[in-house]
Amino acid sequence: MSKIISELKDDYENECLNRFSRLSDRNFLNLHRRRTDYSELYDGLTGFIDDPDDIEVVLDAHDLGLSVPEIVLWTGDKAHIAINREKIVKLTDISDVRYLRETADL
């Protein structure tokens, strides 16, 4: 039994290393740095998103959406971001907001 657990652990560690190396590869992952604070948009988002970190995520996606057409923000945050999909799409240059465990009611 311990041999099986050891093999599974090795497989898991190898998969983690493979994923990390892909994320470190600049041909696979591009980083985008927002240079504008979008203070008016920030203020508008505070009307329905009460988590400042979540607002920053939306602003980052909005900024990227200005140069990437039809950008979709995929989120695991249902409580603050996904639930406010329609409002976010209306205020920003984000084409759509999708929840990672999306159901038909979003």
Short mmCIF file of C-alpha atoms in Angstrom, two decimals:
data_model
loop_
_atom_site.label_atom_id
_atom_site.label_comp_id
_atom_site.label_asym_id
_atom_site.label_seq_id
_atom_site.Cartn_x
_atom_site.Cartn_y
_atom_site.Cartn_z
CA MET A 1 0.00 0.00 0.00
CA SER A 2 2.77 2.47 0.83
CA LYS A 3 4.36 1.77 -2.58
CA ILE A 4 1.14 2.80 -4.31
CA ILE A 5 0.92 5.96 -2.21
CA SER A 6 4.55 6.76 -2.98
CA GLU A 7 3.95 6.31 -6.73
CA LEU A 8 0.85 8.52 -6.59
CA LYS A 9 2.82 11.16 -4.69
CA ASP A 10 5.58 11.04 -7.33
CA ASP A 11 3.03 11.35 -10.14
CA TYR A 12 1.38 14.29 -8.40
CA GLU A 13 4.70 16.07 -7.86
CA ASN A 14 5.70 15.51 -11.48
CA GLU A 15 2.39 16.95 -12.70
CA CYS A 16 2.86 19.99 -10.47
CA LEU A 17 6.36 20.54 -11.86
CA ASN A 18 5.08 20.20 -15.45
CA ARG A 19 2.33 22.74 -14.84
CA PHE A 20 4.72 25.15 -13.14
CA SER A 21 7.16 24.94 -16.04
CA ARG A 22 4.34 25.73 -18.50
CA LEU A 23 3.32 28.74 -16.43
CA SER A 24 6.93 29.90 -16.39
CA ASP A 25 7.15 29.68 -20.19
CA ARG A 26 6.49 33.15 -21.64
CA ASN A 27 5.42 31.54 -24.93
CA PHE A 28 2.56 29.88 -23.06
CA LEU A 29 1.57 32.64 -20.63
CA ASN A 30 1.53 36.37 -21.22
CA LEU A 31 1.27 38.76 -18.32
CA HIS A 32 -0.69 41.98 -18.55
CA ARG A 33 -0.12 44.91 -16.23
CA ARG A 34 -2.84 47.52 -15.92
CA ARG A 35 -1.50 51.07 -15.92
CA THR A 36 -4.76 52.95 -15.29
CA ASP A 37 -6.75 52.99 -12.07
CA TYR A 38 -10.17 53.58 -13.72
CA SER A 39 -11.37 55.43 -10.62
CA GLU A 40 -14.84 56.20 -12.02
CA LEU A 41 -15.36 52.58 -13.02
CA TYR A 42 -14.03 51.47 -9.62
CA ASP A 43 -16.60 53.70 -7.92
CA GLY A 44 -19.37 52.27 -10.10
CA LEU A 45 -18.39 48.69 -9.24
CA THR A 46 -18.42 49.42 -5.50
CA GLY A 47 -22.18 49.83 -5.79
CA PHE A 48 -22.59 46.07 -6.10
CA ILE A 49 -19.19 44.44 -5.39
CA ASP A 50 -18.13 44.90 -1.78
CA ASP A 51 -14.71 43.22 -2.05
CA PRO A 52 -11.92 45.58 -3.25
CA ASP A 53 -9.78 42.67 -4.49
CA ASP A 54 -12.63 41.44 -6.67
CA ILE A 55 -13.07 44.92 -8.09
CA GLU A 56 -9.38 44.94 -9.01
CA VAL A 57 -9.83 41.64 -10.88
CA VAL A 58 -12.72 43.10 -12.85
CA LEU A 59 -10.71 46.24 -13.62
CA ASP A 60 -7.79 44.12 -14.85
CA ALA A 61 -10.12 42.18 -17.15
CA HIS A 62 -11.71 45.42 -18.35
CA ASP A 63 -8.29 46.88 -19.16
CA LEU A 64 -7.31 43.77 -21.08
CA GLY A 65 -10.69 43.84 -22.81
CA LEU A 66 -9.81 47.20 -24.32
CA SER A 67 -7.17 45.46 -26.46
CA VAL A 68 -8.54 41.90 -26.67
CA PRO A 69 -11.90 41.75 -28.43
CA GLU A 70 -14.64 39.58 -26.96
CA ILE A 71 -12.77 38.85 -23.74
CA VAL A 72 -14.53 36.59 -21.26
CA LEU A 73 -13.76 36.77 -17.54
CA TRP A 74 -13.83 33.28 -16.04
CA THR A 75 -14.14 33.35 -12.27
CA GLY A 76 -14.48 31.03 -9.34
CA ASP A 77 -16.05 33.86 -7.33
CA LYS A 78 -19.77 33.41 -7.57
CA ALA A 79 -20.65 35.59 -4.57
CA HIS A 80 -19.19 38.85 -5.89
CA ILE A 81 -18.34 38.54 -9.56
CA ALA A 82 -20.41 35.86 -11.32
CA ILE A 83 -23.63 36.88 -9.62
CA ASN A 84 -23.13 40.42 -10.99
CA ARG A 85 -22.43 39.30 -14.55
CA GLU A 86 -24.95 41.54 -16.29
CA LYS A 87 -23.91 44.67 -14.38
CA ILE A 88 -20.20 44.02 -15.01
CA VAL A 89 -20.73 43.44 -18.73
CA LYS A 90 -22.79 46.63 -18.97
CA LEU A 91 -20.16 48.80 -17.24
CA THR A 92 -16.96 47.33 -18.71
CA ASP A 93 -15.33 46.17 -21.93
CA ILE A 94 -15.73 42.57 -20.79
CA SER A 95 -17.85 40.57 -23.25
CA ASP A 96 -19.07 38.04 -20.73
CA VAL A 97 -18.50 36.77 -17.21
CA ARG A 98 -18.57 33.03 -16.69
CA TYR A 99 -18.53 31.03 -13.48
CA LEU A 100 -16.12 28.08 -13.43
CA ARG A 101 -18.91 25.80 -12.30
CA GLU A 102 -21.39 27.48 -14.58
CA THR A 103 -24.99 26.38 -14.55
CA ALA A 104 -27.82 27.27 -16.88
CA ASP A 105 -29.13 29.96 -14.50
CA LEU A 106 -26.16 32.33 -14.94
#
